[in-house]
Structures are given as structure tokens and as C-alpha cells.
């Protein structure tokens, strides 16, 4: 089985490349909302975690899920962590959190993907994004080969990733989110928010929680580019993994 978390589709796309026909593809966000944390692994079934790194650490959605998950019969566990630059100590941090649940993480793979952090700077341009996805596709073939032979990879320390969560929590405040007149009240933002932090009121989104996972799904996937963050995002392009646009929006 593969557990995945995605905001704009990068990690979902990667998970779809990794999953086999007889394997389960499980949304971490959906499982968390349903409070589904108990899983039994069938014979010879690998367990994968595929998600993006945030601020060189684990997002709240992923952290909450792995801190509660209960896995039985898991013999080989791996993680593919997507990033726009690097994953820092996120792999080691994930390893230590899973170990507290009696789960051994055998391998971590870093996967460079287009950057979607529209909050702070321009997202990766289309040409560069396509290049990164093509390179990731080739790297995933090598990763699959390692997974199939249950290869182990040395996982670095997650020491620095833990304190980075303090910075992450400062950055994931919702107070700078706003909506402009382009909004058509479609409810997409409310539907896709993993934290249920967005609600429609008078057909306009309102952030009802002081903090969210900051996955960027709402701002990047809004069909009218109506959601903004501060004053810097009005003219910035948005990003959705181009290989998923047809069945992801």
C-alpha cells in the first residue's frame, strides 16, 4: 500500500508511478479526516509514504498521521519525499516518528519536482517543470527497482527537522489568505482543504482556523485564481502537476 499526501499533485503523480495494480493507494488527508489509522499489510505488500517536504520537515497533515498510524505485518517500508530543492532532515524525522510506532523505515528517496510555493516566490516555469517531471520519471524507475529488491538506504538524522517545525508553524498561519472579486463561490477550496480550515460563507471562502497545513492546494487549484496570500501573489502563475490536470482539478 502507498500512503500519499498532495497539495498540487506532485506527490500523487509520483505515487501513481509507484503503485502496482494489486496495491492500495490511500490518501493521508482522507484517512486523517475519517480517523482511519489501523492497517494490516498483506503478504509481500510493501508500504510506501509519498509526500512533499515543508520547510525541511513534515507537514502537520503527515506528522499527525504517522504519529497515530498502526501497521501490522509491515516488512518493507519506504518513503519518497518530493521537494523543490531538498528534503533536509525530513527522512530522518519520519524514521524516528515511525519507530515510536514500532515501524522500521528501510529507505528514503528524495524526488525533485516543480516548486509550487506561490506564497513566497514564483512557481517553477512550464519548461523547467516539464524537465523536472521527466527527470523524476526516470528517477522513479530506479527507485522502483530498489523497492522491488527491498533495498535499504542509509537515512540521515532528523535532528534539524524537529526544530524546523517551529519555523513551519510560524509560517503556516492563515491570516494572510484573502479572496478577490474573481471568486465564483464554487467551493473547491473548502472541498480540497485537508484541515477543513476553509468554509464558504455567503458564497465566499473564509479561513476559520488560525493555522493550516499550508499545502497551497486552495491557492494553486482555485479555477479563477481568486485566492491570494498577502500582496505578492496577484500576478504570480499558479501550479498544478500538468500530468494530472484532467482528473485532479
PDB file of N, CA and C in Angstrom, residues 5 28 32 49 51-52 58-67 94 213:
ATOM      1  N   UNK A   5       0.234  12.133   0.387  1.00  0.00           N
ATOM      2  CA  UNK A   5      -0.349  13.436   0.675  1.00  0.00           C
ATOM      3  C   UNK A   5       0.089  14.378  -0.430  1.00  0.00           C
ATOM      4  N   UNK A  28      -3.653  10.240   2.644  1.00  0.00           N
ATOM      5  CA  UNK A  28      -3.419  10.544   4.055  1.00  0.00           C
ATOM      6  C   UNK A  28      -4.441  11.558   4.552  1.00  0.00           C
ATOM      7  N   UNK A  32      -7.053  10.694   7.505  1.00  0.00           N
ATOM      8  CA  UNK A  32      -6.987  11.515   8.724  1.00  0.00           C
ATOM      9  C   UNK A  32      -8.361  12.087   9.066  1.00  0.00           C
ATOM     10  N   UNK A  49       5.336   5.723   1.789  1.00  0.00           N
ATOM     11  CA  UNK A  49       4.823   7.038   2.154  1.00  0.00           C
ATOM     12  C   UNK A  49       5.349   8.021   1.117  1.00  0.00           C
ATOM     13  N   UNK A  51       5.048  12.029  -0.055  1.00  0.00           N
ATOM     14  CA  UNK A  51       4.531  13.338   0.367  1.00  0.00           C
ATOM     15  C   UNK A  51       5.584  14.410   0.130  1.00  0.00           C
ATOM     16  N   UNK A  52       5.184  15.681   0.121  1.00  0.00           N
ATOM     17  CA  UNK A  52       6.149  16.768  -0.047  1.00  0.00           C
ATOM     18  C   UNK A  52       6.767  17.201   1.281  1.00  0.00           C
ATOM     19  N   UNK A  58       8.215  17.726   8.271  1.00  0.00           N
ATOM     20  CA  UNK A  58       6.949  17.108   7.905  1.00  0.00           C
ATOM     21  C   UNK A  58       5.814  18.111   8.075  1.00  0.00           C
ATOM     22  N   UNK A  59       4.894  18.109   7.128  1.00  0.00           N
ATOM     23  CA  UNK A  59       3.702  18.936   7.270  1.00  0.00           C
ATOM     24  C   UNK A  59       2.876  18.426   8.442  1.00  0.00           C
ATOM     25  N   UNK A  60       1.990  19.256   8.944  1.00  0.00           N
ATOM     26  CA  UNK A  60       1.133  18.838  10.054  1.00  0.00           C
ATOM     27  C   UNK A  60       0.274  17.639   9.675  1.00  0.00           C
ATOM     28  N   UNK A  61      -0.211  17.608   8.437  1.00  0.00           N
ATOM     29  CA  UNK A  61      -1.057  16.503   7.994  1.00  0.00           C
ATOM     30  C   UNK A  61      -0.298  15.183   8.061  1.00  0.00           C
ATOM     31  N   UNK A  62       0.916  15.162   7.537  1.00  0.00           N
ATOM     32  CA  UNK A  62       1.723  13.943   7.540  1.00  0.00           C
ATOM     33  C   UNK A  62       2.168  13.594   8.952  1.00  0.00           C
ATOM     34  N   UNK A  63       2.610  14.596   9.697  1.00  0.00           N
ATOM     35  CA  UNK A  63       3.084  14.352  11.061  1.00  0.00           C
ATOM     36  C   UNK A  63       1.981  13.749  11.929  1.00  0.00           C
ATOM     37  N   UNK A  64       0.784  14.317  11.847  1.00  0.00           N
ATOM     38  CA  UNK A  64      -0.335  13.819  12.644  1.00  0.00           C
ATOM     39  C   UNK A  64      -0.662  12.378  12.273  1.00  0.00           C
ATOM     40  N   UNK A  65      -0.637  12.084  10.981  1.00  0.00           N
ATOM     41  CA  UNK A  65      -0.987  10.740  10.531  1.00  0.00           C
ATOM     42  C   UNK A  65       0.038   9.702  10.991  1.00  0.00           C
ATOM     43  N   UNK A  66       1.312   9.974  10.765  1.00  0.00           N
ATOM     44  CA  UNK A  66       2.331   8.977  11.112  1.00  0.00           C
ATOM     45  C   UNK A  66       2.489   8.831  12.631  1.00  0.00           C
ATOM     46  N   UNK A  67       2.094   9.849  13.381  1.00  0.00           N
ATOM     47  CA  UNK A  67       2.194   9.745  14.836  1.00  0.00           C
ATOM     48  C   UNK A  67       1.082   8.884  15.431  1.00  0.00           C
ATOM     49  N   UNK A  94      10.999  11.421   9.895  1.00  0.00           N
ATOM     50  CA  UNK A  94       9.962  10.423   9.636  1.00  0.00           C
ATOM     51  C   UNK A  94      10.361   9.077  10.235  1.00  0.00           C
ATOM     52  N   UNK A 213      -2.269  23.410   7.216  1.00  0.00           N
ATOM     53  CA  UNK A 213      -1.099  22.657   6.782  1.00  0.00           C
ATOM     54  C   UNK A 213      -0.231  23.454   5.823  1.00  0.00           C
TER      55      UNK A 213
END
